[in-house]
Every structure is written in C-alpha cells, then in structure tokens.
Amino acid sequence: RRRKRGRSTGGDELHAGGREGAAMRWLRRMSGGRLNGLRRLGAAEEEQVVLSSAAQQQAQNVKQSPKQLQDSFGRQHTYLRISLTERCNLRCMYCMPEEGIELSPSEKLLTAAEIERVTRVFLSHGINKVRLTGGEPLVRKDFDYIMERMGALKRNPEYNLRNIAITTNGISLKRKLNDLVSAGLTAVNISLDTLVPAKFELITRRLGHERVLEAIDASLDANFGPVKINCVLMRGVNDDELIDFCRLTEKKNIDMRFIEYMPFDGNKWSNKKFVSYAEAMERITGEFGKVDKAFDERNDTSKHYRIPGFQGRIGFITSMSNHFCGTCNRLRLTADGNLKVCLFGSAEVSLRDIMRDGGTDEDLSEVIAAAVYKKHFALGGNQDMFEIASHKNRPMITIGG
C-alpha cells in the first residue's frame, strides 16, 4: 500500500490506493474533527529539527517497511502504552482532581480480548515495547490474565515484543511481583513523590507509604536491572526532598527520575509550583559537585546522570522546559479504547468503536497508521506549557500514566 505524503495547512488526508476506505471514514467520524491536517513547522520546531538533523537524515535514508508506524517527520513508533483502567487506589494531586472523576462505565472500557487484539495489530506494525498503565493497572480484576496474554505475545516468534513493563504506585505490587515476572514482566516503574510518610498521605490522600518502599525493595531483589522511581517535583510540596531522593541511588540500582510538573485537567497546575530541570540540576550540583552525564538511548524520555561513586542514576523528564519530542516513539491507548498519538494533544480516535462496529484488523491498521502520520512535531501542537494548560485535555488518570 502506498501513501501519498505531504504537508498542508488545510486538511490533507492519507489515501490508500487512491480511494477512501471505511477505515478513513471511521478516522474522521471517531476523531470528531480533532485530528487536524498537518501544519507547517514554527520557528521553535525548525530549531528542534536542526538539533536532531543527523537522526532525521538517518531516518530519511533508510528504506521503510510499509508496516512501520511513521509520522510525517520520519519518527518510527515502537512503544505502546496501554492504560487498563481509570481506577486507582490513590488520589495523587497532580493526577486525580480532588473531587474525583466520573469514571467511564465498565462496558465502555476495552475487554481483555480487545486489548489483546489491538496489541497484536500494533505488534504487526513493529511495536517492540508495551507498558501497562492506569489509573493503577494492578487494581483491574483481570490484570493477571492480561499480563499472561502479553507474555504469550512476547514469546510468539511472529512478533518482536522485547519488553513488557508496568507503571504502578506500588501499593499492591509486592505480593504480585513473582507471578508477574513469571508471566513475562521485564521492567517496573514505581511512582513515589515523597520519602516522608505524613507527606505521602497529603500528596496521595491515602495511606500506604511503607508498602511502596517494600515494593521498591522487592523489585530490586527481582533483578530487573535498574528500578525506575518516578517523582513529580512540585515547589512547596516535595522539592525540599530533592537531595534525599538523589541519595537513594548511592547504594541501590535505582534510576531516580524527576518529572517536571505538567498541566492536565483538574490537577490545579500552576507555574508557581513548577521546578525546572535547570533549577533542580543547580541544586544537585550545589550539594554533590559535578555529576557525570550517563548514556541515554535515542528514544529515552529521561536525561540521565550519575553522582560520582553512586551505584544508581538520577534522571530528568523535561517535558516542559526542554522537550524531547524530536525522538518520540510513543503512542498511548486509553482504557476506553482511544488512540492518543501525543500525551499533550487532544486528538483521539476510538479503536474500540472500530472493533465493535465490525471493523477488521486491516481497518485498525489503516486508522492507526493515518493517525500516527498526522502527529504534530511537538507538544501536541502547543507551543509551551502555558498553552497546554489553556487547552482542554483529559485528567492524567484517564489518559494513562
């Protein structure tokens, strides 16, 4: 199948064989007009292209397989994040609105069979890493079964699924960990935003701090390699613990990742709470002196460093102050079955409805490829964190962490 490629400020669409198929009609109908046509690069985006020109040139020089998911900027997408549920047993202030959210009815969520089916379609397009998220993925009643099916896909020689990861708050992880490893789990990210038990209750509006620490130790014992701990830095909330978090990496194989505070619906984002990567690094070097730059994979979201003499690493996810969109390889599937090609974009298309309306795997493939092709270069088409904050998007808990 050949695709006609081009940029337009209007609404150019992909065509397959010169005709518009049922899949393309689904794409327009399901997106509700939110999948905009490709637009020209702004000055900031052009600078990003220049900064990553070698990578872009390499992508252009390689003959692409028709199955690979590539956007109009030559980025290959090999990483799928699947949200299994909108439910969570914590109520973190940056993720869940204080008043809670209206949960999607259970019949609107993807079933285990639908998750497996759509995952197979993505794998046929070259996806090689899957991360299960939420909400809190471990609260889903059939999570163990879904994990078993993912493990079966990883063992299937038809696909190239190398990594199955989860992002979890750790509350229920310790007792499930051995079974998850046996099923095929290869990596764990654990969210922890404070080392102070009383503050944990303030941030999460729930108890459970000790259970998260136990989950971290259990994950280290499971020998995954580095255990990633995610911490959202918020001024006046937990930024005073920055150095203490860094010290966790002294004797343990931990990737301590500091995430810049990002705006989502209902999380009361304010730039007054925002702590930038540059500010955090200044504080860290003020305490420890020079830190060594560690190796980053091409598609890493984190900028890694190592404090001399420490076993683990620290890292910074700088989505707001120094974005890494130029090497983005990630796609997201929400619990209610919508494909989001960018965390910060409002454009979505319902893969659930295509399946339930009798669509074929080929229909799914065509819609997925078209949506990926139309992906904006950076930040979902927004210029900066202030523009993101001004636009409607889902609460983080309904997107998937």
Short mmCIF file of C-alpha atoms in Angstrom, two decimals:
data_model
loop_
_atom_site.label_atom_id
_atom_site.label_comp_id
_atom_site.label_asym_id
_atom_site.label_seq_id
_atom_site.Cartn_x
_atom_site.Cartn_y
_atom_site.Cartn_z
CA ARG A 1 0.00 0.00 0.00
CA ARG A 2 1.41 3.39 -0.96
CA ARG A 3 0.67 6.54 0.92
CA LYS A 4 0.51 9.99 -0.54
CA ARG A 5 2.55 12.24 1.69
CA GLY A 6 2.51 15.98 2.01
CA ARG A 7 2.03 18.86 4.36
CA SER A 8 -0.88 21.21 4.23
CA THR A 9 -2.43 23.95 6.30
CA GLY A 10 -5.79 22.64 5.24
CA GLY A 11 -6.97 19.11 5.87
CA ASP A 12 -4.94 16.80 3.65
CA GLU A 13 -5.72 13.15 4.32
CA LEU A 14 -3.96 9.90 3.65
CA HIS A 15 -5.35 7.82 0.87
CA ALA A 16 -4.88 4.14 0.20
CA GLY A 17 -4.76 3.22 -3.44
CA GLY A 18 -6.40 6.48 -4.43
CA ARG A 19 -9.65 5.78 -2.61
CA GLU A 20 -11.08 6.49 0.78
CA GLY A 21 -11.84 3.26 2.63
CA ALA A 22 -14.15 2.52 5.51
CA ALA A 23 -11.22 2.93 7.89
CA MET A 24 -10.67 6.53 6.82
CA ARG A 25 -14.34 7.33 7.31
CA TRP A 26 -14.04 5.88 10.80
CA LEU A 27 -10.98 8.06 11.42
CA ARG A 28 -12.89 11.22 10.58
CA ARG A 29 -16.02 10.21 12.46
CA MET A 30 -14.31 8.99 15.63
CA SER A 31 -11.92 11.93 15.90
CA GLY A 32 -14.84 14.37 15.96
CA GLY A 33 -12.80 16.80 13.90
CA ARG A 34 -9.89 16.78 16.37
CA LEU A 35 -7.39 15.11 14.06
CA ASN A 36 -6.24 18.22 12.25
CA GLY A 37 -4.38 18.26 8.98
CA LEU A 38 -0.62 18.56 9.01
CA ARG A 39 0.67 22.03 9.63
CA ARG A 40 3.93 23.80 8.85
CA LEU A 41 6.73 23.94 11.40
CA GLY A 42 7.10 27.01 13.56
CA ALA A 43 10.49 28.54 14.31
CA ALA A 44 10.97 26.60 17.54
CA GLU A 45 10.16 23.33 15.80
CA GLU A 46 12.54 24.07 12.95
CA GLU A 47 15.28 24.57 15.54
CA GLN A 48 14.49 21.17 17.03
CA VAL A 49 14.75 19.60 13.58
CA VAL A 50 18.17 21.22 13.08
CA LEU A 51 19.31 19.98 16.51
CA SER A 52 18.38 16.41 15.58
CA SER A 53 19.28 16.69 11.90
CA ALA A 54 21.59 13.68 11.94
CA ALA A 55 18.86 11.45 13.33
CA GLN A 56 16.32 12.87 10.91
CA GLN A 57 18.67 12.33 7.96
CA GLN A 58 19.31 8.76 9.04
CA ALA A 59 15.56 8.11 9.18
CA GLN A 60 15.12 9.53 5.68
CA ASN A 61 17.95 7.46 4.21
CA VAL A 62 16.63 4.12 5.45
CA LYS A 63 14.05 2.44 3.28
CA GLN A 64 10.99 2.00 5.49
CA SER A 65 8.89 -1.12 5.80
CA PRO A 66 5.25 -0.40 4.91
CA LYS A 67 4.26 -1.93 8.25
CA GLN A 68 6.20 0.50 10.40
CA LEU A 69 4.35 3.33 12.11
CA GLN A 70 6.00 6.52 10.90
CA ASP A 71 4.82 10.09 11.17
CA SER A 72 5.39 12.85 8.66
CA PHE A 73 8.65 13.81 10.41
CA GLY A 74 10.21 10.38 9.92
CA ARG A 75 9.84 9.23 13.54
CA GLN A 76 9.38 5.48 13.98
CA HIS A 77 6.92 4.47 16.72
CA THR A 78 7.88 1.30 18.56
CA TYR A 79 6.50 1.85 22.07
CA LEU A 80 2.85 1.44 23.09
CA ARG A 81 1.49 2.47 26.50
CA ILE A 82 -1.82 0.77 27.30
CA SER A 83 -4.00 2.12 30.10
CA LEU A 84 -6.00 -0.74 31.61
CA THR A 85 -8.24 1.22 33.95
CA GLU A 86 -9.24 4.68 35.10
CA ARG A 87 -9.44 3.47 38.71
CA CYS A 88 -6.72 3.96 41.30
CA ASN A 89 -6.29 3.23 44.98
CA LEU A 90 -4.52 6.57 45.48
CA ARG A 91 -5.64 10.13 44.72
CA CYS A 92 -2.41 11.92 43.79
CA MET A 93 -2.93 15.67 43.48
CA TYR A 94 -1.17 16.03 40.10
CA CYS A 95 -3.13 13.14 38.55
CA MET A 96 -6.60 12.98 40.07
CA PRO A 97 -8.85 16.03 40.63
CA GLU A 98 -9.62 16.44 44.33
CA GLU A 99 -13.34 15.98 43.67
CA GLY A 100 -12.61 12.77 41.75
CA ILE A 101 -13.67 12.00 38.19
CA GLU A 102 -16.67 10.46 36.53
CA LEU A 103 -15.45 7.01 35.61
CA SER A 104 -16.28 5.51 32.25
CA PRO A 105 -18.90 2.75 32.55
CA SER A 106 -17.29 -0.68 32.56
CA GLU A 107 -18.91 -1.57 29.23
CA LYS A 108 -17.08 1.38 27.63
CA LEU A 109 -13.66 0.02 28.62
CA LEU A 110 -11.69 -2.35 26.46
CA THR A 111 -12.12 -6.00 27.36
CA ALA A 112 -9.10 -8.27 27.82
CA ALA A 113 -9.81 -9.82 24.41
CA GLU A 114 -9.97 -6.38 22.74
CA ILE A 115 -6.72 -5.35 24.42
CA GLU A 116 -5.01 -8.46 23.11
CA ARG A 117 -6.43 -7.99 19.63
CA VAL A 118 -5.42 -4.37 19.26
CA THR A 119 -2.00 -5.13 20.76
CA ARG A 120 -1.46 -7.76 18.07
CA VAL A 121 -2.24 -5.15 15.42
CA PHE A 122 0.31 -2.74 16.92
CA LEU A 123 2.90 -5.52 17.15
CA SER A 124 2.39 -6.27 13.45
CA HIS A 125 3.47 -2.65 12.85
CA GLY A 126 6.80 -3.07 14.65
CA ILE A 127 5.89 -2.14 18.23
CA ASN A 128 8.52 -3.85 20.42
CA LYS A 129 7.76 -2.44 23.87
CA VAL A 130 4.46 -2.41 25.73
CA ARG A 131 3.83 -0.67 29.04
CA LEU A 132 0.69 -1.36 31.08
CA THR A 133 -0.53 1.69 32.97
CA GLY A 134 -3.64 3.16 34.56
CA GLY A 135 -5.04 4.53 36.78
CA GLU A 136 -3.40 1.83 38.77
CA PRO A 137 -3.14 -1.21 36.49
CA LEU A 138 -2.95 -3.71 39.35
CA VAL A 139 -6.48 -2.86 40.57
CA ARG A 140 -8.01 -4.24 37.38
CA LYS A 141 -9.58 -7.61 38.30
CA ASP A 142 -8.33 -9.43 35.21
CA PHE A 143 -4.86 -7.86 35.27
CA ASP A 144 -3.13 -11.21 35.84
CA TYR A 145 -4.86 -12.68 32.78
CA ILE A 146 -3.94 -9.66 30.64
CA MET A 147 -0.34 -9.98 31.80
CA GLU A 148 -0.35 -13.66 30.86
CA ARG A 149 -1.62 -12.82 27.36
CA MET A 150 1.07 -10.15 26.96
CA GLY A 151 3.66 -12.72 27.99
CA ALA A 152 2.32 -15.11 25.34
CA LEU A 153 2.70 -12.39 22.71
CA LYS A 154 6.28 -11.80 23.87
CA ARG A 155 7.04 -15.49 23.36
CA ASN A 156 5.36 -15.55 19.95
CA PRO A 157 8.07 -15.57 17.25
CA GLU A 158 5.68 -13.83 14.86
CA TYR A 159 6.28 -10.60 16.77
CA ASN A 160 9.27 -8.72 18.12
CA LEU A 161 7.91 -7.80 21.56
CA ARG A 162 11.04 -7.44 23.68
CA ASN A 163 9.84 -5.58 26.76
CA ILE A 164 6.69 -5.68 28.90
CA ALA A 165 6.70 -3.03 31.62
CA ILE A 166 4.26 -1.63 34.13
CA THR A 167 3.93 1.75 35.79
CA THR A 168 2.45 1.34 39.26
CA ASN A 169 2.05 3.18 42.54
CA GLY A 170 3.45 0.08 44.24
CA ILE A 171 0.67 -0.40 46.77
CA SER A 172 -0.22 -3.92 45.56
CA LEU A 173 2.99 -4.78 43.74
CA LYS A 174 4.98 -6.78 46.30
CA ARG A 175 2.51 -9.66 46.63
CA LYS A 176 2.01 -9.94 42.86
CA LEU A 177 5.58 -9.46 41.69
CA ASN A 178 6.76 -13.07 41.44
CA ASP A 179 3.75 -14.08 39.34
CA LEU A 180 4.21 -11.06 37.06
CA VAL A 181 7.87 -11.92 36.49
CA SER A 182 6.92 -15.50 35.66
CA ALA A 183 4.35 -14.20 33.16
CA GLY A 184 6.97 -12.14 31.32
CA LEU A 185 7.29 -8.76 33.07
CA THR A 186 10.66 -7.18 32.27
CA ALA A 187 10.60 -3.72 33.88
CA VAL A 188 8.89 -1.75 36.63
CA ASN A 189 8.35 1.98 37.17
CA ILE A 190 7.15 2.91 40.65
CA SER A 191 5.70 6.31 41.49
CA LEU A 192 6.87 7.87 44.76
CA ASP A 193 6.71 11.59 45.38
CA THR A 194 7.92 11.80 48.98
CA LEU A 195 10.06 9.94 51.48
CA VAL A 196 8.04 11.35 54.38
CA PRO A 197 5.08 9.16 55.44
CA ALA A 198 2.93 12.09 56.60
CA LYS A 199 3.53 13.96 53.36
CA PHE A 200 2.67 10.83 51.37
CA GLU A 201 -0.82 10.99 52.82
CA LEU A 202 -1.04 14.68 51.89
CA ILE A 203 0.02 14.11 48.26
CA THR A 204 -1.90 10.87 47.64
CA ARG A 205 -4.83 11.49 50.04
CA ARG A 206 -4.35 7.88 51.16
CA LEU A 207 -2.14 5.68 53.38
CA GLY A 208 0.41 3.20 52.05
CA HIS A 209 3.89 4.75 52.12
CA GLU A 210 5.57 1.71 53.71
CA ARG A 211 4.04 -0.63 51.13
CA VAL A 212 5.55 1.41 48.30
CA LEU A 213 9.01 1.23 49.89
CA GLU A 214 8.60 -2.54 50.26
CA ALA A 215 7.62 -2.79 46.58
CA ILE A 216 10.80 -0.94 45.57
CA ASP A 217 12.97 -3.34 47.58
CA ALA A 218 11.12 -6.37 46.18
CA SER A 219 11.64 -5.07 42.64
CA LEU A 220 15.35 -4.61 43.31
CA ASP A 221 15.51 -8.21 44.55
CA ALA A 222 13.83 -9.37 41.33
CA ASN A 223 16.93 -8.24 39.39
CA PHE A 224 15.15 -6.33 36.65
CA GLY A 225 18.16 -4.13 36.22
CA PRO A 226 17.55 -0.56 37.31
CA VAL A 227 14.24 0.00 39.10
CA LYS A 228 12.81 3.31 37.94
CA ILE A 229 11.23 5.57 40.56
CA ASN A 230 9.15 8.44 39.21
CA CYS A 231 8.84 11.62 41.27
CA VAL A 232 6.86 14.67 40.14
CA LEU A 233 8.69 17.70 41.53
CA MET A 234 6.38 20.39 42.93
CA ARG A 235 7.59 23.57 44.55
CA GLY A 236 6.46 23.87 48.14
CA VAL A 237 5.32 20.25 48.18
CA ASN A 238 8.32 17.95 47.75
CA ASP A 239 11.14 19.94 46.16
CA ASP A 240 12.80 20.12 49.59
CA GLU A 241 13.40 16.35 49.29
CA LEU A 242 15.32 16.55 46.02
CA ILE A 243 18.69 15.76 47.61
CA ASP A 244 17.27 12.97 49.77
CA PHE A 245 15.83 11.32 46.66
CA CYS A 246 19.22 11.55 44.96
CA ARG A 247 20.80 9.74 47.91
CA LEU A 248 18.57 6.73 47.20
CA THR A 249 20.87 5.97 44.26
CA GLU A 250 24.02 5.76 46.39
CA LYS A 251 23.89 2.05 47.21
CA LYS A 252 20.94 0.81 45.13
CA ASN A 253 20.47 0.16 41.41
CA ILE A 254 17.77 2.80 41.09
CA ASP A 255 17.01 5.25 38.29
CA MET A 256 15.61 8.16 40.26
CA ARG A 257 13.62 10.15 37.70
CA PHE A 258 12.42 13.68 38.42
CA ILE A 259 9.43 14.66 36.29
CA GLU A 260 8.59 18.29 35.59
CA TYR A 261 5.08 19.17 36.77
CA MET A 262 2.75 19.03 33.75
CA PRO A 263 -0.70 20.59 33.28
CA PHE A 264 -3.73 18.30 32.91
CA ASP A 265 -7.42 18.84 33.50
CA GLY A 266 -8.25 19.12 37.18
CA ASN A 267 -4.72 18.99 38.64
CA LYS A 268 -4.62 22.72 39.51
CA TRP A 269 -1.35 23.18 37.66
CA SER A 270 0.45 26.43 38.35
CA ASN A 271 3.80 27.66 37.11
CA LYS A 272 4.45 28.77 40.69
CA LYS A 273 4.73 25.07 41.61
CA PHE A 274 6.90 24.33 38.59
CA VAL A 275 10.52 23.30 39.24
CA SER A 276 12.57 23.19 36.07
CA TYR A 277 15.29 20.73 35.15
CA ALA A 278 17.87 23.54 35.21
CA GLU A 279 16.91 24.60 38.73
CA ALA A 280 16.95 21.03 40.02
CA MET A 281 20.38 20.40 38.49
CA GLU A 282 21.73 23.59 40.06
CA ARG A 283 20.61 22.39 43.49
CA ILE A 284 22.06 18.91 42.95
CA THR A 285 25.47 20.12 41.77
CA GLY A 286 25.48 22.57 44.65
CA GLU A 287 25.22 19.61 47.01
CA PHE A 288 27.31 16.95 45.25
CA GLY A 289 29.56 18.93 42.95
CA LYS A 290 30.00 17.86 39.35
CA VAL A 291 27.76 14.99 38.21
CA ASP A 292 28.64 12.72 35.30
CA LYS A 293 26.47 12.51 32.20
CA ALA A 294 25.28 8.94 31.74
CA PHE A 295 24.35 7.26 28.47
CA ASP A 296 20.88 7.95 27.03
CA GLU A 297 19.22 5.70 24.49
CA ARG A 298 17.97 7.52 21.39
CA ASN A 299 14.32 7.40 22.43
CA ASP A 300 14.81 7.93 26.17
CA THR A 301 12.49 10.40 27.82
CA SER A 302 14.95 10.92 30.67
CA LYS A 303 18.27 12.76 30.69
CA HIS A 304 20.47 10.53 32.87
CA TYR A 305 23.30 11.48 35.21
CA ARG A 306 25.34 9.68 37.83
CA ILE A 307 26.66 11.17 41.04
CA PRO A 308 30.32 10.06 41.31
CA GLY A 309 30.65 6.95 43.46
CA PHE A 310 26.91 6.19 43.42
CA GLN A 311 25.56 2.90 42.07
CA GLY A 312 22.31 4.17 40.55
CA ARG A 313 21.45 7.15 38.37
CA ILE A 314 19.35 10.27 38.53
CA GLY A 315 17.34 11.46 35.55
CA PHE A 316 15.13 14.32 34.45
CA ILE A 317 12.00 14.13 32.32
CA THR A 318 11.98 17.65 30.95
CA SER A 319 8.72 17.68 29.01
CA MET A 320 8.02 21.34 29.77
CA SER A 321 11.36 23.17 29.82
CA ASN A 322 13.35 21.14 27.27
CA HIS A 323 11.10 18.73 25.42
CA PHE A 324 12.34 15.59 23.68
CA CYS A 325 9.63 15.38 21.03
CA GLY A 326 12.12 15.13 18.17
CA THR A 327 12.85 11.48 19.04
CA CYS A 328 9.38 10.49 20.28
CA ASN A 329 8.49 6.86 19.58
CA ARG A 330 5.49 6.56 21.92
CA LEU A 331 1.78 6.01 21.42
CA ARG A 332 -0.96 5.72 24.04
CA LEU A 333 -4.12 3.67 24.20
CA THR A 334 -6.61 4.85 26.81
CA ALA A 335 -8.67 2.47 28.94
CA ASP A 336 -11.78 3.33 26.91
CA GLY A 337 -10.00 2.41 23.69
CA ASN A 338 -8.90 5.74 22.23
CA LEU A 339 -5.57 6.12 20.48
CA LYS A 340 -3.67 9.24 21.57
CA VAL A 341 -0.59 9.84 19.45
CA CYS A 342 0.62 12.54 21.87
CA LEU A 343 0.20 12.94 25.61
CA PHE A 344 -0.45 16.67 25.27
CA GLY A 345 -2.71 16.61 22.22
CA SER A 346 -6.49 16.47 22.31
CA ALA A 347 -6.73 14.42 19.11
CA GLU A 348 -8.05 10.90 19.70
CA VAL A 349 -9.59 8.16 17.61
CA SER A 350 -11.64 5.27 19.03
CA LEU A 351 -10.18 1.88 18.15
CA ARG A 352 -12.81 0.34 20.43
CA ASP A 353 -15.64 1.58 18.27
CA ILE A 354 -13.97 0.31 15.11
CA MET A 355 -13.71 -3.16 16.63
CA ARG A 356 -17.25 -3.13 17.98
CA ASP A 357 -18.65 -1.84 14.69
CA GLY A 358 -17.23 -4.89 12.93
CA GLY A 359 -14.00 -3.39 11.66
CA THR A 360 -11.25 -5.73 10.53
CA ASP A 361 -7.63 -5.76 11.66
CA GLU A 362 -6.80 -4.11 8.35
CA ASP A 363 -9.24 -1.31 9.20
CA LEU A 364 -7.49 -0.87 12.55
CA SER A 365 -4.10 -0.83 10.86
CA GLU A 366 -5.18 1.80 8.36
CA VAL A 367 -6.63 4.10 11.02
CA ILE A 368 -3.63 3.70 13.33
CA ALA A 369 -1.18 4.46 10.51
CA ALA A 370 -3.17 7.53 9.44
CA ALA A 371 -3.41 8.90 12.99
CA VAL A 372 0.32 8.43 13.59
CA TYR A 373 1.18 10.10 10.30
CA LYS A 374 -0.78 13.19 11.34
CA LYS A 375 1.06 13.54 14.67
CA HIS A 376 2.29 17.05 15.47
CA PHE A 377 6.02 17.61 15.81
CA ALA A 378 5.93 18.75 19.42
CA LEU A 379 3.65 19.02 22.47
CA GLY A 380 0.50 18.05 20.60
CA GLY A 381 0.66 21.23 18.54
CA ASN A 382 1.07 23.50 21.57
CA GLN A 383 3.92 25.95 21.89
CA ASP A 384 4.69 25.60 25.61
CA MET A 385 3.32 24.56 28.99
CA PHE A 386 1.14 27.65 29.26
CA GLU A 387 -0.65 26.88 26.01
CA ILE A 388 -1.06 23.26 27.13
CA ALA A 389 -2.62 24.49 30.37
CA SER A 390 -5.06 26.70 28.45
CA HIS A 391 -6.45 23.84 26.34
CA LYS A 392 -8.87 21.09 27.22
CA ASN A 393 -7.38 17.64 27.73
CA ARG A 394 -8.21 14.63 29.86
CA PRO A 395 -7.18 14.30 33.50
CA MET A 396 -3.98 12.33 33.63
CA ILE A 397 -5.67 9.38 35.31
CA THR A 398 -7.92 8.84 32.26
CA ILE A 399 -5.01 9.10 29.80
CA GLY A 400 -2.70 6.63 31.47
CA GLY A 401 0.49 7.40 33.33
#
